[in-house]
PDB file of C-alpha atoms in Angstrom:
ATOM      1  CA  MET I  44       0.088  -0.121   0.157  1.00 89.00           C
ATOM      2  CA  ASN I  45       1.298   3.450  -1.111  1.00 90.00           C
ATOM      3  CA  LYS I  46       0.542   6.353   1.199  1.00 94.00           C
ATOM      4  CA  ILE I  47      -0.880   9.487  -0.039  1.00 94.00           C
ATOM      5  CA  VAL I  48       1.713  12.342   1.482  1.00 94.00           C
ATOM      6  CA  ALA I  49       0.082  15.594  -0.222  1.00 94.00           C
ATOM      7  CA  LYS I  50      -3.314  16.592  -2.026  1.00 93.00           C
ATOM      8  CA  GLU I  51      -3.953  19.696  -4.181  1.00 91.00           C
ATOM      9  CA  HIS I  52      -7.137  20.654  -6.198  1.00 89.00           C
ATOM     10  CA  PHE I  53      -6.388  21.842  -9.427  1.00 86.00           C
ATOM     11  CA  SER I  54     -10.164  22.003 -10.316  1.00 80.00           C
ATOM     12  CA  GLU I  55     -13.737  20.819  -8.699  1.00 80.00           C
ATOM     13  CA  LYS I  56     -12.858  17.329 -10.566  1.00 83.00           C
ATOM     14  CA  VAL I  57      -9.286  17.212 -10.852  1.00 88.00           C
ATOM     15  CA  VAL I  58      -6.657  16.753  -8.103  1.00 91.00           C
ATOM     16  CA  LYS I  59      -3.089  16.082  -7.572  1.00 91.00           C
ATOM     17  CA  LEU I  60      -1.823  13.600  -5.071  1.00 94.00           C
ATOM     18  CA  VAL I  61       1.758  13.247  -3.647  1.00 95.00           C
ATOM     19  CA  VAL I  62       2.056   9.224  -3.156  1.00 95.00           C
ATOM     20  CA  GLU I  63       4.891   7.286  -1.521  1.00 95.00           C
ATOM     21  CA  ALA I  64       6.640   5.303  -3.881  1.00 94.00           C
ATOM     22  CA  PRO I  65      10.317   5.228  -3.600  1.00 95.00           C
ATOM     23  CA  LEU I  66      11.207   2.309  -5.807  1.00 95.00           C
ATOM     24  CA  ILE I  67       8.668   3.900  -8.653  1.00 95.00           C
ATOM     25  CA  ALA I  68      10.460   7.698  -8.144  1.00 94.00           C
ATOM     26  CA  ARG I  69      14.230   6.146  -8.924  1.00 94.00           C
ATOM     27  CA  ALA I  70      13.276   4.139 -11.730  1.00 94.00           C
ATOM     28  CA  ARG I  71      10.810   6.629 -13.549  1.00 91.00           C
ATOM     29  CA  LYS I  72      11.586   8.315 -16.655  1.00 91.00           C
ATOM     30  CA  ALA I  73       9.719  10.927 -18.942  1.00 90.00           C
ATOM     31  CA  GLY I  74       6.559   8.869 -20.316  1.00 88.00           C
ATOM     32  CA  HIS I  75       6.580   6.100 -18.139  1.00 90.00           C
ATOM     33  CA  PHE I  76       2.817   5.404 -16.270  1.00 89.00           C
ATOM     34  CA  VAL I  77       1.646   3.519 -13.073  1.00 92.00           C
ATOM     35  CA  ILE I  78      -1.457   1.504 -12.361  1.00 90.00           C
ATOM     36  CA  VAL I  79      -3.253   2.352  -9.554  1.00 92.00           C
ATOM     37  CA  ARG I  80      -6.003   0.390  -7.623  1.00 90.00           C
ATOM     38  CA  VAL I  81      -8.306   1.728  -4.794  1.00 90.00           C
ATOM     39  CA  GLY I  82      -9.541  -1.101  -2.765  1.00 86.00           C
ATOM     40  CA  GLU I  83      -8.915  -4.758  -3.136  1.00 85.00           C
ATOM     41  CA  LYS I  84     -11.643  -5.130  -5.897  1.00 84.00           C
ATOM     42  CA  GLY I  85     -11.144  -1.800  -7.475  1.00 83.00           C
ATOM     43  CA  GLU I  86     -10.478  -1.203 -11.073  1.00 84.00           C
ATOM     44  CA  ARG I  87      -7.179  -0.784 -12.738  1.00 86.00           C
ATOM     45  CA  ILE I  88      -6.297   2.885 -13.415  1.00 86.00           C
ATOM     46  CA  PRO I  89      -3.548   4.126 -15.772  1.00 87.00           C
ATOM     47  CA  LEU I  90      -1.964   7.295 -14.359  1.00 88.00           C
ATOM     48  CA  THR I  91       1.009   8.977 -16.263  1.00 86.00           C
ATOM     49  CA  ILE I  92       3.843  10.038 -13.631  1.00 90.00           C
ATOM     50  CA  ALA I  93       3.542  13.636 -13.421  1.00 89.00           C
ATOM     51  CA  GLU I  94       6.521  14.575 -11.631  1.00 90.00           C
ATOM     52  CA  ALA I  95       9.118  12.185  -8.954  1.00 92.00           C
ATOM     53  CA  ASP I  96      11.008  13.275  -6.221  1.00 93.00           C
ATOM     54  CA  THR I  97      14.007  10.689  -5.685  1.00 93.00           C
ATOM     55  CA  GLN I  98      15.075  12.431  -2.302  1.00 94.00           C
ATOM     56  CA  ALA I  99      11.596  12.609  -0.697  1.00 94.00           C
ATOM     57  CA  GLY I 100      10.850   9.109  -2.591  1.00 95.00           C
ATOM     58  CA  THR I 101       7.412  10.447  -3.714  1.00 95.00           C
ATOM     59  CA  ILE I 102       5.937  10.582  -7.195  1.00 95.00           C
ATOM     60  CA  THR I 103       2.922  12.997  -8.126  1.00 93.00           C
ATOM     61  CA  LEU I 104      -0.154  11.773 -10.226  1.00 93.00           C
ATOM     62  CA  VAL I 105      -2.816  14.235 -11.516  1.00 90.00           C
ATOM     63  CA  VAL I 106      -6.176  12.512 -11.280  1.00 89.00           C
ATOM     64  CA  GLN I 107      -9.395  13.515 -13.152  1.00 86.00           C
ATOM     65  CA  ALA I 108     -12.722  12.482 -11.461  1.00 84.00           C
ATOM     66  CA  VAL I 109     -14.435  10.906 -14.515  1.00 81.00           C
ATOM     67  CA  GLY I 110     -15.983   7.904 -13.276  1.00 81.00           C
ATOM     68  CA  LYS I 111     -16.640   5.654 -10.240  1.00 84.00           C
ATOM     69  CA  SER I 112     -13.058   4.467  -9.819  1.00 85.00           C
ATOM     70  CA  SER I 113     -11.657   7.660 -10.444  1.00 86.00           C
ATOM     71  CA  ALA I 114     -13.858   9.767  -8.280  1.00 89.00           C
ATOM     72  CA  LYS I 115     -12.920   7.403  -5.544  1.00 90.00           C
ATOM     73  CA  LEU I 116      -9.157   7.991  -5.849  1.00 90.00           C
ATOM     74  CA  CYS I 117      -9.789  11.689  -5.760  1.00 91.00           C
ATOM     75  CA  ALA I 118     -11.911  11.476  -2.707  1.00 91.00           C
ATOM     76  CA  LEU I 119      -8.796   9.985  -0.783  1.00 91.00           C
ATOM     77  CA  ASN I 120      -6.846  12.615   1.491  1.00 94.00           C
ATOM     78  CA  PRO I 121      -3.095  12.796   2.805  1.00 94.00           C
ATOM     79  CA  GLY I 122      -2.717   9.787   5.403  1.00 93.00           C
ATOM     80  CA  ASP I 123      -4.723   7.498   3.552  1.00 93.00           C
ATOM     81  CA  TYR I 124      -3.681   4.437   1.235  1.00 93.00           C
ATOM     82  CA  ILE I 125      -3.696   3.690  -2.462  1.00 93.00           C
ATOM     83  CA  THR I 126      -4.168  -0.275  -2.144  1.00 92.00           C
ATOM     84  CA  ASP I 127      -1.826  -0.586  -5.054  1.00 92.00           C
ATOM     85  CA  VAL I 128       0.706   1.282  -7.442  1.00 93.00           C
ATOM     86  CA  VAL I 129       2.546  -0.633 -10.055  1.00 90.00           C
ATOM     87  CA  GLY I 130       5.084   0.882 -12.416  1.00 86.00           C
ATOM     88  CA  PRO I 131       6.766   2.399 -13.891  1.00 90.00           C
ATOM     89  CA  LEU I 132       5.219   1.121 -16.712  1.00 88.00           C
ATOM     90  CA  GLY I 133       5.319   1.417 -20.728  1.00 85.00           C
ATOM     91  CA  LYS I 134       8.069   3.011 -22.898  1.00 88.00           C
ATOM     92  CA  ALA I 135      10.021   6.146 -21.578  1.00 89.00           C
ATOM     93  CA  THR I 136      10.004   9.207 -24.141  1.00 91.00           C
ATOM     94  CA  HIS I 137      12.431   9.452 -26.784  1.00 92.00           C
ATOM     95  CA  ILE I 138      14.704  12.226 -25.322  1.00 94.00           C
ATOM     96  CA  GLU I 139      17.414  14.114 -27.155  1.00 95.00           C
ATOM     97  CA  HIS I 140      18.654  17.460 -28.790  1.00 97.00           C
ATOM     98  CA  PHE I 141      16.358  18.003 -31.772  1.00 97.00           C
ATOM     99  CA  GLY I 142      16.851  21.741 -31.669  1.00 96.00           C
ATOM    100  CA  THR I 143      13.015  23.767 -31.104  1.00 97.00           C
ATOM    101  CA  VAL I 144      10.359  21.431 -29.607  1.00 97.00           C
ATOM    102  CA  VAL I 145       6.999  22.581 -29.054  1.00 97.00           C
ATOM    103  CA  CYS I 146       5.225  20.285 -26.395  1.00 96.00           C
ATOM    104  CA  CYS I 147       1.364  21.109 -26.403  1.00 94.00           C
ATOM    105  CA  GLY I 148      -0.969  19.630 -23.863  1.00 92.00           C
ATOM    106  CA  GLY I 149      -4.755  19.880 -23.430  1.00 91.00           C
ATOM    107  CA  GLY I 150      -6.541  19.712 -20.144  1.00 85.00           C
ATOM    108  CA  VAL I 151      -5.206  17.013 -17.729  1.00 85.00           C
ATOM    109  CA  GLY I 152      -2.924  16.152 -20.378  1.00 85.00           C
ATOM    110  CA  CYS I 153      -0.601  18.650 -19.385  1.00 88.00           C
ATOM    111  CA  ALA I 154       0.220  16.562 -16.051  1.00 87.00           C
ATOM    112  CA  PRO I 155       1.980  13.827 -18.404  1.00 87.00           C
ATOM    113  CA  LEU I 156       3.439  16.428 -20.538  1.00 92.00           C
ATOM    114  CA  LEU I 157       5.502  18.068 -17.611  1.00 92.00           C
ATOM    115  CA  PRO I 158       8.320  15.374 -17.309  1.00 92.00           C
ATOM    116  CA  ILE I 159       8.742  15.629 -21.299  1.00 94.00           C
ATOM    117  CA  VAL I 160       9.399  19.219 -21.329  1.00 95.00           C
ATOM    118  CA  GLU I 161      11.576  19.132 -18.057  1.00 93.00           C
ATOM    119  CA  ALA I 162      13.339  15.985 -20.214  1.00 94.00           C
ATOM    120  CA  MET I 163      13.644  18.123 -23.411  1.00 96.00           C
ATOM    121  CA  LYS I 164      14.725  21.312 -21.545  1.00 96.00           C
ATOM    122  CA  ALA I 165      17.287  19.307 -19.925  1.00 95.00           C
ATOM    123  CA  ALA I 166      18.530  17.721 -23.456  1.00 96.00           C
ATOM    124  CA  GLY I 167      19.652  21.282 -24.464  1.00 96.00           C
ATOM    125  CA  ASN I 168      16.073  21.971 -26.588  1.00 97.00           C
ATOM    126  CA  ARG I 169      14.359  25.466 -26.722  1.00 97.00           C
ATOM    127  CA  VAL I 170      11.095  24.514 -25.690  1.00 97.00           C
ATOM    128  CA  ILE I 171       7.991  26.198 -26.688  1.00 97.00           C
ATOM    129  CA  THR I 172       4.802  24.781 -24.475  1.00 96.00           C
ATOM    130  CA  VAL I 173       1.250  25.342 -25.462  1.00 96.00           C
ATOM    131  CA  LEU I 174      -1.526  24.878 -22.758  1.00 95.00           C
ATOM    132  CA  ALA I 175      -4.930  24.683 -23.449  1.00 93.00           C
ATOM    133  CA  ALA I 176      -8.372  24.195 -21.555  1.00 92.00           C
ATOM    134  CA  ARG I 177     -11.980  25.374 -22.174  1.00 90.00           C
ATOM    135  CA  THR I 178     -11.733  27.983 -19.516  1.00 90.00           C
ATOM    136  CA  LYS I 179      -8.826  29.837 -17.006  1.00 89.00           C
ATOM    137  CA  GLU I 180      -9.923  27.385 -14.058  1.00 87.00           C
ATOM    138  CA  LEU I 181      -8.921  24.422 -15.832  1.00 87.00           C
ATOM    139  CA  ILE I 182      -5.204  25.174 -16.854  1.00 89.00           C
ATOM    140  CA  ILE I 183      -3.146  23.189 -14.545  1.00 88.00           C
ATOM    141  CA  LEU I 184       0.454  23.321 -14.089  1.00 89.00           C
ATOM    142  CA  GLU I 185       0.968  26.405 -15.568  1.00 90.00           C
ATOM    143  CA  GLU I 186       4.131  27.566 -13.102  1.00 91.00           C
ATOM    144  CA  GLN I 187       5.882  24.548 -13.450  1.00 90.00           C
ATOM    145  CA  MET I 188       5.706  24.285 -17.066  1.00 94.00           C
ATOM    146  CA  ARG I 189       7.330  27.883 -17.036  1.00 95.00           C
ATOM    147  CA  LYS I 190      10.178  26.752 -14.975  1.00 94.00           C
ATOM    148  CA  TYR I 191      11.500  24.093 -17.921  1.00 95.00           C
ATOM    149  CA  SER I 192      10.138  26.245 -21.013  1.00 96.00           C
ATOM    150  CA  ASP I 193      11.784  29.011 -23.007  1.00 96.00           C
ATOM    151  CA  GLU I 194       8.305  30.195 -23.833  1.00 96.00           C
ATOM    152  CA  VAL I 195       4.572  29.145 -22.457  1.00 96.00           C
ATOM    153  CA  ILE I 196       1.680  30.246 -24.612  1.00 95.00           C
ATOM    154  CA  VAL I 197      -1.846  29.907 -22.871  1.00 95.00           C
ATOM    155  CA  MET I 198      -4.942  29.191 -25.079  1.00 94.00           C
ATOM    156  CA  THR I 199      -8.493  29.160 -23.589  1.00 93.00           C
ATOM    157  CA  ASP I 200     -11.579  28.129 -25.637  1.00 91.00           C
ATOM    158  CA  ASP I 201     -13.728  31.276 -24.128  1.00 91.00           C
ATOM    159  CA  GLY I 202     -10.876  33.581 -23.738  1.00 90.00           C
ATOM    160  CA  SER I 203     -10.607  33.765 -20.215  1.00 91.00           C
ATOM    161  CA  TYR I 204      -7.178  33.305 -20.070  1.00 91.00           C
ATOM    162  CA  GLY I 205      -4.112  34.057 -22.395  1.00 90.00           C
ATOM    163  CA  HIS I 206      -5.363  33.875 -25.998  1.00 93.00           C
ATOM    164  CA  LYS I 207      -8.824  32.910 -27.190  1.00 94.00           C
ATOM    165  CA  GLY I 208      -8.947  29.995 -29.242  1.00 93.00           C
ATOM    166  CA  LEU I 209      -7.930  26.396 -29.550  1.00 92.00           C
ATOM    167  CA  VAL I 210      -4.352  24.707 -29.052  1.00 93.00           C
ATOM    168  CA  THR I 211      -3.997  24.118 -32.801  1.00 94.00           C
ATOM    169  CA  GLN I 212      -3.832  28.115 -33.569  1.00 94.00           C
ATOM    170  CA  GLY I 213      -1.480  28.149 -30.722  1.00 93.00           C
ATOM    171  CA  VAL I 214       0.963  25.978 -32.165  1.00 95.00           C
ATOM    172  CA  GLU I 215       0.661  27.435 -35.749  1.00 95.00           C
ATOM    173  CA  GLU I 216       1.364  30.793 -34.609  1.00 94.00           C
ATOM    174  CA  VAL I 217       4.810  29.414 -33.430  1.00 95.00           C
ATOM    175  CA  ILE I 218       5.336  27.100 -36.479  1.00 96.00           C
ATOM    176  CA  LYS I 219       4.727  30.276 -38.739  1.00 95.00           C
ATOM    177  CA  ARG I 220       7.404  32.438 -37.025  1.00 93.00           C
ATOM    178  CA  GLU I 221      10.231  29.866 -36.264  1.00 94.00           C
ATOM    179  CA  LYS I 222      11.423  26.779 -37.245  1.00 96.00           C
ATOM    180  CA  VAL I 223       9.840  23.888 -35.349  1.00 96.00           C
ATOM    181  CA  ASP I 224      11.816  20.365 -35.242  1.00 97.00           C
ATOM    182  CA  LEU I 225       9.643  18.291 -33.086  1.00 97.00           C
ATOM    183  CA  CYS I 226       6.235  18.592 -31.787  1.00 97.00           C
ATOM    184  CA  VAL I 227       4.868  16.679 -28.598  1.00 96.00           C
ATOM    185  CA  THR I 228       1.203  16.367 -28.187  1.00 95.00           C
ATOM    186  CA  ILE I 229      -0.859  14.646 -25.129  1.00 93.00           C
ATOM    187  CA  GLY I 230      -4.779  15.427 -24.562  1.00 90.00           C
ATOM    188  CA  PRO I 231      -8.020  14.704 -25.615  1.00 88.00           C
ATOM    189  CA  ALA I 232      -7.685  12.035 -28.858  1.00 88.00           C
ATOM    190  CA  VAL I 233      -9.581  14.511 -30.590  1.00 91.00           C
ATOM    191  CA  MET I 234      -6.875  17.724 -29.666  1.00 91.00           C
ATOM    192  CA  MET I 235      -4.380  15.358 -30.676  1.00 93.00           C
ATOM    193  CA  LYS I 236      -5.772  14.486 -34.109  1.00 93.00           C
ATOM    194  CA  PHE I 237      -5.986  17.948 -35.081  1.00 95.00           C
ATOM    195  CA  VAL I 238      -2.899  18.690 -33.911  1.00 96.00           C
ATOM    196  CA  ALA I 239      -1.267  15.813 -36.016  1.00 96.00           C
ATOM    197  CA  LEU I 240      -3.247  17.078 -39.309  1.00 95.00           C
ATOM    198  CA  LEU I 241      -1.849  20.667 -38.464  1.00 96.00           C
ATOM    199  CA  THR I 242       2.167  19.662 -38.206  1.00 96.00           C
ATOM    200  CA  GLU I 243       2.086  17.030 -41.116  1.00 96.00           C
ATOM    201  CA  LYS I 244       1.111  20.191 -43.249  1.00 95.00           C
ATOM    202  CA  TYR I 245       4.179  21.570 -42.066  1.00 95.00           C
ATOM    203  CA  HIS I 246       6.193  18.110 -42.162  1.00 96.00           C
ATOM    204  CA  ILE I 247       6.971  18.532 -38.765  1.00 96.00           C
ATOM    205  CA  PRO I 248       7.559  15.230 -37.083  1.00 97.00           C
ATOM    206  CA  THR I 249       5.171  14.821 -34.311  1.00 97.00           C
ATOM    207  CA  VAL I 250       4.851  12.248 -31.181  1.00 95.00           C
ATOM    208  CA  ALA I 251       1.394  11.976 -29.701  1.00 93.00           C
ATOM    209  CA  SER I 252       0.736  10.115 -26.178  1.00 90.00           C
ATOM    210  CA  LEU I 253      -2.541   7.885 -26.255  1.00 86.00           C
ATOM    211  CA  ASN I 254      -2.860   7.261 -22.492  1.00 76.00           C
ATOM    212  CA  THR I 255      -6.392   8.097 -22.447  1.00 71.00           C
ATOM    213  CA  ILE I 256      -7.343   4.567 -24.095  1.00 72.00           C
ATOM    214  CA  MET I 257      -5.280   2.427 -21.499  1.00 67.00           C
ATOM    215  CA  VAL I 258      -7.212   0.085 -18.953  1.00 68.00           C
ATOM    216  CA  ASP I 259      -5.029  -2.831 -17.686  1.00 64.00           C
ATOM    217  CA  GLY I 260      -1.691  -1.746 -18.507  1.00 65.00           C
ATOM    218  CA  THR I 261      -0.039  -4.771 -19.366  1.00 66.00           C
ATOM    219  CA  GLY I 262      -1.300  -5.726 -22.861  1.00 69.00           C
ATOM    220  CA  MET I 263      -3.633  -8.707 -21.560  1.00 72.00           C
ATOM    221  CA  CYS I 264      -6.967  -7.196 -21.849  1.00 73.00           C
ATOM    222  CA  GLY I 265      -6.708  -5.717 -25.486  1.00 74.00           C
ATOM    223  CA  ALA I 266      -8.777  -2.542 -24.730  1.00 75.00           C
ATOM    224  CA  CYS I 267      -5.897  -0.443 -25.976  1.00 78.00           C
ATOM    225  CA  ARG I 268      -5.624  -1.441 -29.312  1.00 85.00           C
ATOM    226  CA  ILE I 269      -4.994   1.002 -31.864  1.00 85.00           C
ATOM    227  CA  THR I 270      -3.969   1.195 -35.733  1.00 89.00           C
ATOM    228  CA  VAL I 271      -0.389   2.684 -36.425  1.00 89.00           C
ATOM    229  CA  GLY I 272       0.797   2.676 -39.740  1.00 91.00           C
ATOM    230  CA  GLY I 273      -1.730   0.131 -40.759  1.00 90.00           C
ATOM    231  CA  LYS I 274      -0.536  -2.280 -38.122  1.00 91.00           C
ATOM    232  CA  THR I 275      -2.212  -2.981 -34.829  1.00 89.00           C
ATOM    233  CA  ARG I 276      -0.110  -1.547 -31.619  1.00 90.00           C
ATOM    234  CA  PHE I 277      -0.757  -1.652 -27.758  1.00 85.00           C
ATOM    235  CA  VAL I 278      -0.558   1.650 -26.399  1.00 85.00           C
ATOM    236  CA  CYS I 279       0.175   0.215 -22.655  1.00 79.00           C
ATOM    237  CA  ILE I 280       3.111  -2.042 -24.054  1.00 81.00           C
ATOM    238  CA  ASP I 281       3.803  -0.326 -27.557  1.00 83.00           C
ATOM    239  CA  GLY I 282       3.828   3.012 -26.217  1.00 80.00           C
ATOM    240  CA  PRO I 283       2.144   5.260 -24.704  1.00 85.00           C
ATOM    241  CA  GLU I 284       3.775   7.351 -27.452  1.00 89.00           C
ATOM    242  CA  PHE I 285       3.506   6.992 -31.279  1.00 92.00           C
ATOM    243  CA  ASP I 286       3.920   9.034 -34.441  1.00 92.00           C
ATOM    244  CA  ALA I 287       1.176  10.808 -34.678  1.00 94.00           C
ATOM    245  CA  HIS I 288       1.191  10.891 -38.404  1.00 95.00           C
ATOM    246  CA  GLN I 289       0.547   7.206 -38.259  1.00 94.00           C
ATOM    247  CA  VAL I 290      -2.012   7.130 -35.775  1.00 91.00           C
ATOM    248  CA  ASP I 291      -5.640   5.966 -37.013  1.00 88.00           C
ATOM    249  CA  PHE I 292      -7.416   8.638 -34.737  1.00 87.00           C
ATOM    250  CA  ASP I 293     -10.598   8.289 -36.477  1.00 86.00           C
ATOM    251  CA  GLU I 294     -10.367   4.556 -35.315  1.00 84.00           C
ATOM    252  CA  MET I 295      -9.502   5.762 -31.515  1.00 85.00           C
ATOM    253  CA  LEU I 296     -12.265   8.283 -31.385  1.00 84.00           C
ATOM    254  CA  MET I 297     -14.770   5.350 -32.291  1.00 84.00           C
ATOM    255  CA  ARG I 298     -13.677   3.184 -29.906  1.00 75.00           C
ATOM    256  CA  LEU I 299     -13.439   5.854 -26.749  1.00 74.00           C
ATOM    257  CA  SER I 300     -16.944   6.381 -27.313  1.00 71.00           C
ATOM    258  CA  SER I 301     -17.833   2.910 -27.155  1.00 62.00           C
ATOM    259  CA  TYR I 302     -18.980   3.275 -22.944  1.00 57.00           C
ATOM    260  CA  LYS I 303     -20.512   6.824 -23.310  1.00 60.00           C
ATOM    261  CA  ASP I 304     -23.943   5.885 -22.707  1.00 59.00           C
ATOM    262  CA  VAL I 305     -22.648   3.757 -19.562  1.00 55.00           C
ATOM    263  CA  GLU I 306     -20.571   6.546 -18.149  1.00 50.00           C
TER     264      GLU I 306
END
């Protein structure tokens, strides 16, 4: 069991949990995720590690209450224990000196983006981060992103903070003014689809993290099957990051909507 040592509310349904997990904290790299379970019969929930403190032996998870299991996790408080935290899982992000890297995140997708921004900056890249959400209250981790970014652009649908518009508008603004060598996108599937379509037009290599479709996290359930370059891939073991220009986002969106009526 893993103890929660700190909790912070980003919004009504999004919380940050700092959890004791010393072995995971030491082993994790940007892009890795964990599987958590609340209760002996709890559902397995895949969550990307947003931050890790090797000295304190903790990892940071950002959770959005969507269904019963995630709401149960969000309801825990400092001093409470998470039944299981397993990881780090998945393939780590490929980090090297690319040049100028645009990292764009939507909503809670900004949490898994943070360690990538940090690692890209440490590798000597010029990092431009684009954060997007429906409204100001849903922009998260801005202060931490500014710490590791050369520039941060904030986009909100309603114009309540930063620039009014979609994430693609913020990304294209950067592309039009300077050479971009790589784009990394994490967020809702529909957002990543349109970022991929935009960067493909400009011939910019793009990586998308598809962790939103994962369930089991070990390749056994098959729920995270996607098509990449015409071939079937499993997000949890082959990813979670893929060449965004090769991902069949329409298929992914269709599968993500399969249980909407139940949710």
